[in-house]
Short mmCIF file of C-alpha atoms and ligand atoms in Angstrom, two decimals:
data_model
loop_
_atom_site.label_atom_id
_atom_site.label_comp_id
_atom_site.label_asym_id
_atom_site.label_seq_id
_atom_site.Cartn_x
_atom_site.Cartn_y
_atom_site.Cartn_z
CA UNK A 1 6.02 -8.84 42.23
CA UNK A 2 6.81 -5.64 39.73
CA UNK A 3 8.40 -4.03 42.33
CA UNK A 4 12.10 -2.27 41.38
CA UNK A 5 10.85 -3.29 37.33
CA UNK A 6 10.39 -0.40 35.34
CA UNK A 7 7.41 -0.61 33.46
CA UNK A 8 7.76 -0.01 29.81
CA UNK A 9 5.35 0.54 26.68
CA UNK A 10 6.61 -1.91 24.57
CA UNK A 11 9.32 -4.38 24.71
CA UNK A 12 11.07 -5.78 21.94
CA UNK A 13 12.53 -9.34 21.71
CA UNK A 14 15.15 -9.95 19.54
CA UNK A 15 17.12 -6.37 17.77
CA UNK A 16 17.31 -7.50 14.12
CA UNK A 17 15.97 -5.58 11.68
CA UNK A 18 12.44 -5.85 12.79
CA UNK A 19 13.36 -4.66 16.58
CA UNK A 20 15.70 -2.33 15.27
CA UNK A 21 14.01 -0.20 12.78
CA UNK A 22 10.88 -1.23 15.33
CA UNK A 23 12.83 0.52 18.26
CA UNK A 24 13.09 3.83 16.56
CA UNK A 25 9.32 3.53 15.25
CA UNK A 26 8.12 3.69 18.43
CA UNK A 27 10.10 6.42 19.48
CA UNK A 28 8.16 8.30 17.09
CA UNK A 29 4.93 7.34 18.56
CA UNK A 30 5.94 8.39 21.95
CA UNK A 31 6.61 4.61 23.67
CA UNK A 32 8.60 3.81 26.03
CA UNK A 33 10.91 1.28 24.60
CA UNK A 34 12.61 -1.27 25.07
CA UNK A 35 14.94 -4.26 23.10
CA UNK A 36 16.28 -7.30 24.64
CA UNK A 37 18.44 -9.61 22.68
CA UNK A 38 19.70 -12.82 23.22
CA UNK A 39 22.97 -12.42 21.87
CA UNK A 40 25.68 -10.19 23.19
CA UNK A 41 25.07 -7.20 19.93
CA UNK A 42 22.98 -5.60 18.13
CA UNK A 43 21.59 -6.72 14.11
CA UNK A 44 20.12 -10.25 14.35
CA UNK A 45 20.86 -12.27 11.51
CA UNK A 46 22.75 -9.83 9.77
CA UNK A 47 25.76 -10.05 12.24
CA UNK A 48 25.99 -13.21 10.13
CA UNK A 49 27.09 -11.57 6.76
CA UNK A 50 29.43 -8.92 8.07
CA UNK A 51 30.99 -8.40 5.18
CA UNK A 52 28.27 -9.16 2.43
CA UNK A 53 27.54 -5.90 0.36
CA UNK A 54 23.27 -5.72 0.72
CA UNK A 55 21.90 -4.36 -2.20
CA UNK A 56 18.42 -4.23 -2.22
CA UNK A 57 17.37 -2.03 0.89
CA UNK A 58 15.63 0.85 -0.01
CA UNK A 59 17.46 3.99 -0.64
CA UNK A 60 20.68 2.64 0.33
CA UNK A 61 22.33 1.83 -3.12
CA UNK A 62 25.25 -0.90 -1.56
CA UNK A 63 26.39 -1.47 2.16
CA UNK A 64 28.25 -4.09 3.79
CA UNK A 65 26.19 -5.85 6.33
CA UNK A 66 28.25 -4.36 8.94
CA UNK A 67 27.75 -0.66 7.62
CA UNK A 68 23.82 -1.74 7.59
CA UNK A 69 24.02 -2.86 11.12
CA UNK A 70 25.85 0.35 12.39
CA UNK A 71 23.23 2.28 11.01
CA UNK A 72 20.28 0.53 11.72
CA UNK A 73 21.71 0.76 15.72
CA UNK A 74 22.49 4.34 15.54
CA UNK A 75 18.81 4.99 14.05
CA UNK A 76 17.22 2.88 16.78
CA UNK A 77 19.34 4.81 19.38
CA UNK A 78 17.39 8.12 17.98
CA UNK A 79 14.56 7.66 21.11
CA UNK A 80 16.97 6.51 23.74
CA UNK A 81 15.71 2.92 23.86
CA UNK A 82 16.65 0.72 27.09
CA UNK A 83 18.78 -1.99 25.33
CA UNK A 84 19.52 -5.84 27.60
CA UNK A 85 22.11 -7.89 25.76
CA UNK A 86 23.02 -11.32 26.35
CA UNK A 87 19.31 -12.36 27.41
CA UNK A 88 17.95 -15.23 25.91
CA UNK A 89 13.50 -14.34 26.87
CA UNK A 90 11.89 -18.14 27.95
CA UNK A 91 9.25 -17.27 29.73
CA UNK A 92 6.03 -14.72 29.88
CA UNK A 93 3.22 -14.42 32.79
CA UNK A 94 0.33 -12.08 32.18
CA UNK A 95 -0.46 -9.77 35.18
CA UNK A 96 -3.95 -8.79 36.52
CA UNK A 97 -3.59 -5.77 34.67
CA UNK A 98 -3.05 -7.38 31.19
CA UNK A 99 0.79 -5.46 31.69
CA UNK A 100 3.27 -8.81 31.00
CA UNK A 101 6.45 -10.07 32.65
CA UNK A 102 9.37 -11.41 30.45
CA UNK A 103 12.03 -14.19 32.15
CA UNK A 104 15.16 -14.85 30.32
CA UNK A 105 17.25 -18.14 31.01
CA UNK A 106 19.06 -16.18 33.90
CA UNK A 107 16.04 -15.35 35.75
CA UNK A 108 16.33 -11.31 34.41
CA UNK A 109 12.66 -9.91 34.75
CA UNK A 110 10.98 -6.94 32.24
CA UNK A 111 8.14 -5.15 32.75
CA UNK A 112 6.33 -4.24 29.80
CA UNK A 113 2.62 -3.41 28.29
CA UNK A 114 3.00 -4.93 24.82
CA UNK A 115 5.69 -7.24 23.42
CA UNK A 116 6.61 -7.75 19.83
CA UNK A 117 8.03 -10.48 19.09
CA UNK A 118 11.18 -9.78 16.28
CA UNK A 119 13.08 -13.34 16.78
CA UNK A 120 13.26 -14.06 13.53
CA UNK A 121 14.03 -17.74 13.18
CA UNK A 122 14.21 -18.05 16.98
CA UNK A 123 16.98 -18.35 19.27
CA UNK A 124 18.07 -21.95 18.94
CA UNK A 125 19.29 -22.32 15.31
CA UNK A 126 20.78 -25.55 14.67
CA UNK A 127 23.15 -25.62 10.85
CA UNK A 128 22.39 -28.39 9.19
CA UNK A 129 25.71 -30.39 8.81
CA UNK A 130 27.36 -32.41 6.54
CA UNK A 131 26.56 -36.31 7.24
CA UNK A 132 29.58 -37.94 6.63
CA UNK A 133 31.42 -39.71 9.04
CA UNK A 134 34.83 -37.62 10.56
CA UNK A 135 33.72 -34.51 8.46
CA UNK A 136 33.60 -32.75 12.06
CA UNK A 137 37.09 -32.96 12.36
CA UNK A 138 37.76 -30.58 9.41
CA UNK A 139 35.53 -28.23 11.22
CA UNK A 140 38.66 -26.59 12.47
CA UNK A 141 40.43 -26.48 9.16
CA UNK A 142 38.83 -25.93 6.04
CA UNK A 143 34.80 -27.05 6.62
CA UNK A 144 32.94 -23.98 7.46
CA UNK A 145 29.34 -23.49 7.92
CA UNK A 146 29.24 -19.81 7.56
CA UNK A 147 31.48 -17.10 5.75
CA UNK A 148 32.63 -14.80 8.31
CA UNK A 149 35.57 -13.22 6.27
CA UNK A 150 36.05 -12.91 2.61
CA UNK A 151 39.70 -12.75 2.97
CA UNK A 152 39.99 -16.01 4.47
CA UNK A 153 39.01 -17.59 0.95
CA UNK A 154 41.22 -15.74 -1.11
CA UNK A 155 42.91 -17.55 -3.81
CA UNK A 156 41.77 -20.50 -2.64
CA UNK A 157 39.44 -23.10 -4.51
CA UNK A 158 36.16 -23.36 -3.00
CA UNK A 159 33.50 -25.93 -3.14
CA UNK A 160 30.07 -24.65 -1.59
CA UNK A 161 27.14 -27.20 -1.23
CA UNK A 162 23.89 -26.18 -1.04
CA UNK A 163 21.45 -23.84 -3.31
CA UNK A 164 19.71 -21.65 -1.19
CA UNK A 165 20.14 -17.93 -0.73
CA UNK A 166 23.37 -18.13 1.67
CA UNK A 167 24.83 -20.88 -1.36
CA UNK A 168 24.38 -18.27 -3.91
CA UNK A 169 25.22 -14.71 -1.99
CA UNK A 170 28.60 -16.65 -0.97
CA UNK A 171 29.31 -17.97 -4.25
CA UNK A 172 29.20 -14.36 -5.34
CA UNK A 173 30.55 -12.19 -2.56
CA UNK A 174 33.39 -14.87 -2.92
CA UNK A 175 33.78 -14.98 -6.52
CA UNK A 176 36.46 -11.76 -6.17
CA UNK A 177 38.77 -13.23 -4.05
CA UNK A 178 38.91 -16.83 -4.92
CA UNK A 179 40.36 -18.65 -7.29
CA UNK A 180 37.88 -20.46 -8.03
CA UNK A 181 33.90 -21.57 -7.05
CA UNK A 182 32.41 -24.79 -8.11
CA UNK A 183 28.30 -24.85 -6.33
CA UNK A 184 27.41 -28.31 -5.66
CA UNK A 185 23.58 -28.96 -5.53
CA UNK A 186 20.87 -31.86 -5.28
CA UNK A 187 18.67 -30.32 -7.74
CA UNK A 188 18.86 -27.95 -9.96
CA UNK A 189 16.48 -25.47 -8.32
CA UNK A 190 18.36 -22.35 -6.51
CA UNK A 191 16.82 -19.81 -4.10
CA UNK A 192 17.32 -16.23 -4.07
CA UNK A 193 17.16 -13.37 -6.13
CA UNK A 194 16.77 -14.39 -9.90
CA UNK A 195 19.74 -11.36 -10.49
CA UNK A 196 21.62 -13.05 -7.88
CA UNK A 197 21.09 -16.70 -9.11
CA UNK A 198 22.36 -15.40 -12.81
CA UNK A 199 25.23 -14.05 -11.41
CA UNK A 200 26.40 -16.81 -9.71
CA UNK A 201 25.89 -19.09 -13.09
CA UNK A 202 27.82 -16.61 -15.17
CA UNK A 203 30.87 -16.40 -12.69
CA UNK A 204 30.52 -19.42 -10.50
CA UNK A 205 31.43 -23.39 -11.82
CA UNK A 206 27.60 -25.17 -10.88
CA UNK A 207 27.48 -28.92 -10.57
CA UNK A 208 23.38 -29.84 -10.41
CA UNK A 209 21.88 -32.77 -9.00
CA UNK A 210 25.12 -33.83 -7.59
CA UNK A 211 25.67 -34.27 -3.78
CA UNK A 212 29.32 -34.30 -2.03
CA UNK A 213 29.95 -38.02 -1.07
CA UNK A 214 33.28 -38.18 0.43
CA UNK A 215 35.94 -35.95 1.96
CA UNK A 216 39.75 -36.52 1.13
CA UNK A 217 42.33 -35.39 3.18
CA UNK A 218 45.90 -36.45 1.99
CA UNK A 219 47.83 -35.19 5.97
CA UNK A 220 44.52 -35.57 7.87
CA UNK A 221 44.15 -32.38 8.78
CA UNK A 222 42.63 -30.72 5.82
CA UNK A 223 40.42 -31.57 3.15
CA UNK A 224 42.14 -31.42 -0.06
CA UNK A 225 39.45 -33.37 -2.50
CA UNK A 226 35.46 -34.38 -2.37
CA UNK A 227 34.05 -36.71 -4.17
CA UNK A 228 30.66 -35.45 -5.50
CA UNK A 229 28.09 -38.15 -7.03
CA UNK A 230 25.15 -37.32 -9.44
CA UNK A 231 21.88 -38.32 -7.43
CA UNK A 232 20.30 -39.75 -10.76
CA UNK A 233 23.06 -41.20 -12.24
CA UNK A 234 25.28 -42.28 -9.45
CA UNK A 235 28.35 -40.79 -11.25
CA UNK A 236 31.00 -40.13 -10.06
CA UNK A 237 34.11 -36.73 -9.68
CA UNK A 238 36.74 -35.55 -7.65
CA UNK A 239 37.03 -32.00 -7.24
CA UNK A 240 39.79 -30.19 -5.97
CA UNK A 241 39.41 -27.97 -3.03
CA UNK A 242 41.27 -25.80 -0.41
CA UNK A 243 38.04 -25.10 1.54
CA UNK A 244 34.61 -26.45 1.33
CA UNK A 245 31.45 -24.13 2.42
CA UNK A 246 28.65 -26.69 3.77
CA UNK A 247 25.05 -24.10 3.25
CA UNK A 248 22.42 -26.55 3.55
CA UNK A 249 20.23 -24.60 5.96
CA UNK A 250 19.03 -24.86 9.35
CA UNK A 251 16.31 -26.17 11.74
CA UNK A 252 14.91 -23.98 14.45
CA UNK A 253 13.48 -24.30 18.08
CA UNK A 254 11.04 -22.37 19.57
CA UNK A 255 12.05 -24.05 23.01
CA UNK A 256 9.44 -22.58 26.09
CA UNK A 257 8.16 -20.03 23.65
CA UNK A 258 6.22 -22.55 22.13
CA UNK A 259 4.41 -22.84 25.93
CA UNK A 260 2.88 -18.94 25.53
CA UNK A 261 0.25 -19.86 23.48
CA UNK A 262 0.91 -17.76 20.29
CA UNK A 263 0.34 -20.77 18.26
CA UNK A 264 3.62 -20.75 16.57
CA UNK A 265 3.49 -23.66 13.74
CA UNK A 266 6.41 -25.57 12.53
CA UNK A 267 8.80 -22.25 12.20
CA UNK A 268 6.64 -19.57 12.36
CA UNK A 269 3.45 -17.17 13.64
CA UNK A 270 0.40 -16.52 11.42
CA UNK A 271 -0.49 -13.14 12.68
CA UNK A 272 -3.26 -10.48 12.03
CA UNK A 273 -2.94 -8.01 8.62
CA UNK A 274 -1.32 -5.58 11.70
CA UNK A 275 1.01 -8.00 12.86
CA UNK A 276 -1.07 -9.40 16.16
CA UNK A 277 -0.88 -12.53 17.90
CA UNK A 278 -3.50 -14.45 19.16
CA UNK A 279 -3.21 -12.86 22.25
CA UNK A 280 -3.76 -9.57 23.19
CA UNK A 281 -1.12 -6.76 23.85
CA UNK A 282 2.11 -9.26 21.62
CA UNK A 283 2.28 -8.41 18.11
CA UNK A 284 4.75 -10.19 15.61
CA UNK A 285 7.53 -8.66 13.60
CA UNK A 286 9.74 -9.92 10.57
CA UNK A 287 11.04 -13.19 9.34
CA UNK A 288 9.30 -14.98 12.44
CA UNK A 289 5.85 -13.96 10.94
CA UNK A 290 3.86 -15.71 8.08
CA UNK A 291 1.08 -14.26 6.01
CA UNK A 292 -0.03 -14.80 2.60
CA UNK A 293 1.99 -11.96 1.06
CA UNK A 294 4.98 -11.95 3.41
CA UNK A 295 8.09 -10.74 2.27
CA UNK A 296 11.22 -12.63 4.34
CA UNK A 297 14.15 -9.82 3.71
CA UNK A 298 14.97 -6.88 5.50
CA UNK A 299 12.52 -4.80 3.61
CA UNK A 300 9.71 -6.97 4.86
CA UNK A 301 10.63 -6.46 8.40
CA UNK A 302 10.65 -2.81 8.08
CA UNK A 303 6.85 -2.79 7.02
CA UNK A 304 5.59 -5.25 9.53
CA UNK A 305 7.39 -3.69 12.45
CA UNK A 306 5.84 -0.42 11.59
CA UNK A 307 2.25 -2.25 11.70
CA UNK A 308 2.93 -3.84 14.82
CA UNK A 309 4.18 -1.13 16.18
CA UNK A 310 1.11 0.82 15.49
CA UNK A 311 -1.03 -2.06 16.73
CA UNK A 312 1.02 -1.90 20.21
CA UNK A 313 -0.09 1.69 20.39
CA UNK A 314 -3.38 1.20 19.57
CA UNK A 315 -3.99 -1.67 22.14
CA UNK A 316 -2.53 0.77 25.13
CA UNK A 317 -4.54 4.00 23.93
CA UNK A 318 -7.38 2.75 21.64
CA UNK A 319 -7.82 6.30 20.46
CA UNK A 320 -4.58 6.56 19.32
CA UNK A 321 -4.02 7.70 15.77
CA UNK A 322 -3.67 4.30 13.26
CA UNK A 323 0.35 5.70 12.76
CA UNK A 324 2.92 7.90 13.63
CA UNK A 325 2.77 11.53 11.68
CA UNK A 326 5.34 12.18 9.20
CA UNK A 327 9.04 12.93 10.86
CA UNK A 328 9.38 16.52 10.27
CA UNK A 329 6.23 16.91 12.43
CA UNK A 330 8.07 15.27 15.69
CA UNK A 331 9.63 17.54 18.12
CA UNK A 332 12.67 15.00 18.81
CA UNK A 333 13.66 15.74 15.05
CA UNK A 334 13.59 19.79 15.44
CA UNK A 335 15.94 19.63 18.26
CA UNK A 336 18.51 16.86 15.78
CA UNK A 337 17.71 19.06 12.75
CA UNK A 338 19.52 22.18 14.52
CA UNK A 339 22.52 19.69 15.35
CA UNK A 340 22.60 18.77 11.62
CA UNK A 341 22.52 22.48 11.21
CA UNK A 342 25.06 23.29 13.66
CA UNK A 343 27.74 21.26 12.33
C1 LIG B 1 23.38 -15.22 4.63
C2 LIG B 1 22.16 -14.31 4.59
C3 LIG B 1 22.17 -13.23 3.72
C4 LIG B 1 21.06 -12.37 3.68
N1 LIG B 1 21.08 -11.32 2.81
C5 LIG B 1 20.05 -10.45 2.76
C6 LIG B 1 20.05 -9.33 1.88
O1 LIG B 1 21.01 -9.10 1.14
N2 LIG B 1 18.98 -8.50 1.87
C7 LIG B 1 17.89 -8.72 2.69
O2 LIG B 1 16.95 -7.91 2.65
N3 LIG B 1 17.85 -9.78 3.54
C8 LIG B 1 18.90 -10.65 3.58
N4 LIG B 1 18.85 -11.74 4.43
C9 LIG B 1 17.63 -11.96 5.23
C10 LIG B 1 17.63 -11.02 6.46
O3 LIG B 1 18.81 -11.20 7.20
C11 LIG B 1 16.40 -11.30 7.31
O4 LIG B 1 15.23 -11.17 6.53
C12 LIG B 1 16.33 -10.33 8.50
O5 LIG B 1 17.49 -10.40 9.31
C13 LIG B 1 15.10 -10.62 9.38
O6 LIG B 1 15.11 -9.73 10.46
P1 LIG B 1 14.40 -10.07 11.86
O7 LIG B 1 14.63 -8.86 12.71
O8 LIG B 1 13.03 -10.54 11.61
O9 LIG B 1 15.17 -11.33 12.46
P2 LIG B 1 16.70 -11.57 12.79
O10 LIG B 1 17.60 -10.68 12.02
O11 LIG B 1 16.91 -13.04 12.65
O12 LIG B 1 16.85 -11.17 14.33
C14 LIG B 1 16.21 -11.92 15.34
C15 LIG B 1 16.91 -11.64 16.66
O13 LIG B 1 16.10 -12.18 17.72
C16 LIG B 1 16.94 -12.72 18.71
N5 LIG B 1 16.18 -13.72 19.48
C17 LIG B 1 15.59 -14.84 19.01
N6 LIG B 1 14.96 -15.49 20.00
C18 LIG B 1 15.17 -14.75 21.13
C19 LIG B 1 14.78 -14.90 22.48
N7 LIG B 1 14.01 -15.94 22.90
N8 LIG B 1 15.19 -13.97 23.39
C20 LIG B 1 15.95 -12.91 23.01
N9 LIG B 1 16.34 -12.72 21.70
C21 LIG B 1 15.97 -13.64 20.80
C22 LIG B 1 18.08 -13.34 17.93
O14 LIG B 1 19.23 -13.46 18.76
C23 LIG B 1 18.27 -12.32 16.79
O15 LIG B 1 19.25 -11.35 17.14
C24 LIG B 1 19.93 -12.61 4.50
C25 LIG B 1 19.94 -13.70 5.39
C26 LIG B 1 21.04 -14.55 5.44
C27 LIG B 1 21.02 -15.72 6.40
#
């Protein structure tokens, strides 16, 4: 049943971060690699802020999101990884051998020895909307659910609603362009980073414990006012708007992978201190895993994918070395090192 599959060491799924900087680790120990992604390009979740500058990646004082993308791919090109696009993985049958076979949706097989798993909230994320009846018809006007260009904000008044980390990143990336950004929130608790959440109070207008209770649309086609409510008081404001950013998070679906038997639990995989399932030969990467000290940023994914990279390694060759030698001691870099040279 293998027959015309190539048979590979170690098969990412999903090329975030994790699979990404994962990809390129295992060129370094000598695997033969591959990453499958369900979408149709490379960079996971970070093909959803484009345009945000990310700040707090190691040695790499300020990029966009894009620039971080384009380099992360380029880096995980280093080892000549094979790299399937547009293939959503459902299904996994373990051979005789303990070697596995992936299925996506489409019925496209892969061969592999060891999978790590780099999904990061899984495949099927659902946005949270707004509950209030006929906001879906401003969905094509001015009620967005993501920020996929700055420049469509500029000068424009913008309500956001919501206080986690995509409330407060937009409320700053955005605070240059608009003309102004009110942050509506139930409580008056805000995630993300404490420099971030400062920043956003010193530029941003913040409106806590309130909730948006109505839209107001004087031609019907746009929304023009909300009405927000205080959730102790029940007072109530009119704001108004030119575009209103819904960020109240989303829900996630593990679909058939929750059939393999990796025990995922309501969003996530408890794994091993190197990243390993509870089955043999799959290991666990980034914001999909949980353990007590986990960190859920890019940063984070880096180190685990290393670990489960090295725990990939060690379940084919047990007498493997624990991790890759430093880079100026692998031959791939002497023969890049002379093209550096060269040009
Ligand atoms: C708005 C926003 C801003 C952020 N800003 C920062 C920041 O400034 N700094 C920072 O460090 N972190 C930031 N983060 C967090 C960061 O994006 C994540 O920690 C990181 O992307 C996790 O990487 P990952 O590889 O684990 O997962 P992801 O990046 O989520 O990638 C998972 C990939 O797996 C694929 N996949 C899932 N299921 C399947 C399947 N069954 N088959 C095939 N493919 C599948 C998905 O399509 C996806 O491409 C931000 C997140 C958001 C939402």
């Amino acid at each position: 049943m293998t027959e015309n599959l190539e048979l590979y060491d170690v098969t990412f799924i999903g090329g975030g971060p994790a699979g990404l900087y994962g990809a390129f680790y295992s060129g370094m120990r000598e695997m033969k690699t591959k990453i499958i992604d369900a979408q149709n390009e490379l960079g996971g979740t970070m093909l959803f802020f484009l345009d945000k500058m990310v700040w707090d990646v190691g040695a790499i004082p300020a990029l966009t999101g894009r620039e971080l993308t384009d380099q992360l791919v380029r880096q995980a090109r280093t080892f000549d990884p094979a790299i399937a696009l547009s293939q959503e993985i459902v299904g996994l049958e373990r051979l005789d051998d303990g070697t596995f076979i992936l299925t996506s949706t489409a019925g496209d097989r892969h061969w592999t020895k060891t999978v790590i798993m780099a999904i990061g909230y899984g495949g099927l994320r659902k946005v949270r909307k707004l509950e209030i009846e006929g906001a879906v018809r401003y969905e094509s006007s001015n009620l967005y659910y993501t920020v996929e260009n700055l420049e469509d904000f500029r000068g424009k008044r913008v309500v956001i609603s919501g206080g986690g980390d995509s409330a407060v990143d937009w409320a700053n990336e955005l605070e240059p362009f608009a003309a102004s950004v009110t942050v509506v929130n139930r409580t008056d608790k805000f995630k993300g980073l404490e420099r971030s959440v400062s920043r956003m109070k010193a530029s941003a207008a913040v409106r806590t414990h309130y909730q948006i209770e109505m839209l107001h649309s004087e031609d019907g086609q746009a929304i023009d006012k909300v009405t927000i409510c205080h959730v102790e008081t029940g007072q109530r404001e009119q704001l108004d708007t030119d575009a209103l950013i819904v960020s109240h998070g989303a829900t996630y679906e593990y679909g058939k992978l929750r059939d393999w038997g990796l025990g995922i639990g309501k969003d996530i995989l408890a794994v091993t201190d190197k990243m390993e399932s509870q089955i043999p030969g799959i290991s666990a990467a980034g914001d999909f895993v949980s353990y007590g000290s986990k960190v859920k940023l890019i940063t984070g994914a880096f180190n685990d994918v290393v670990l489960a990279v090295n725990s990939a390694k060690q379940y084919i060759d047990p007498h493997a070395a624990k991790m890759a030698r430093i880079s100026t001691e692998n031959a791939r870099f002497d023969e890049l090192n002379k093209q550096f040279v060269n040009n």
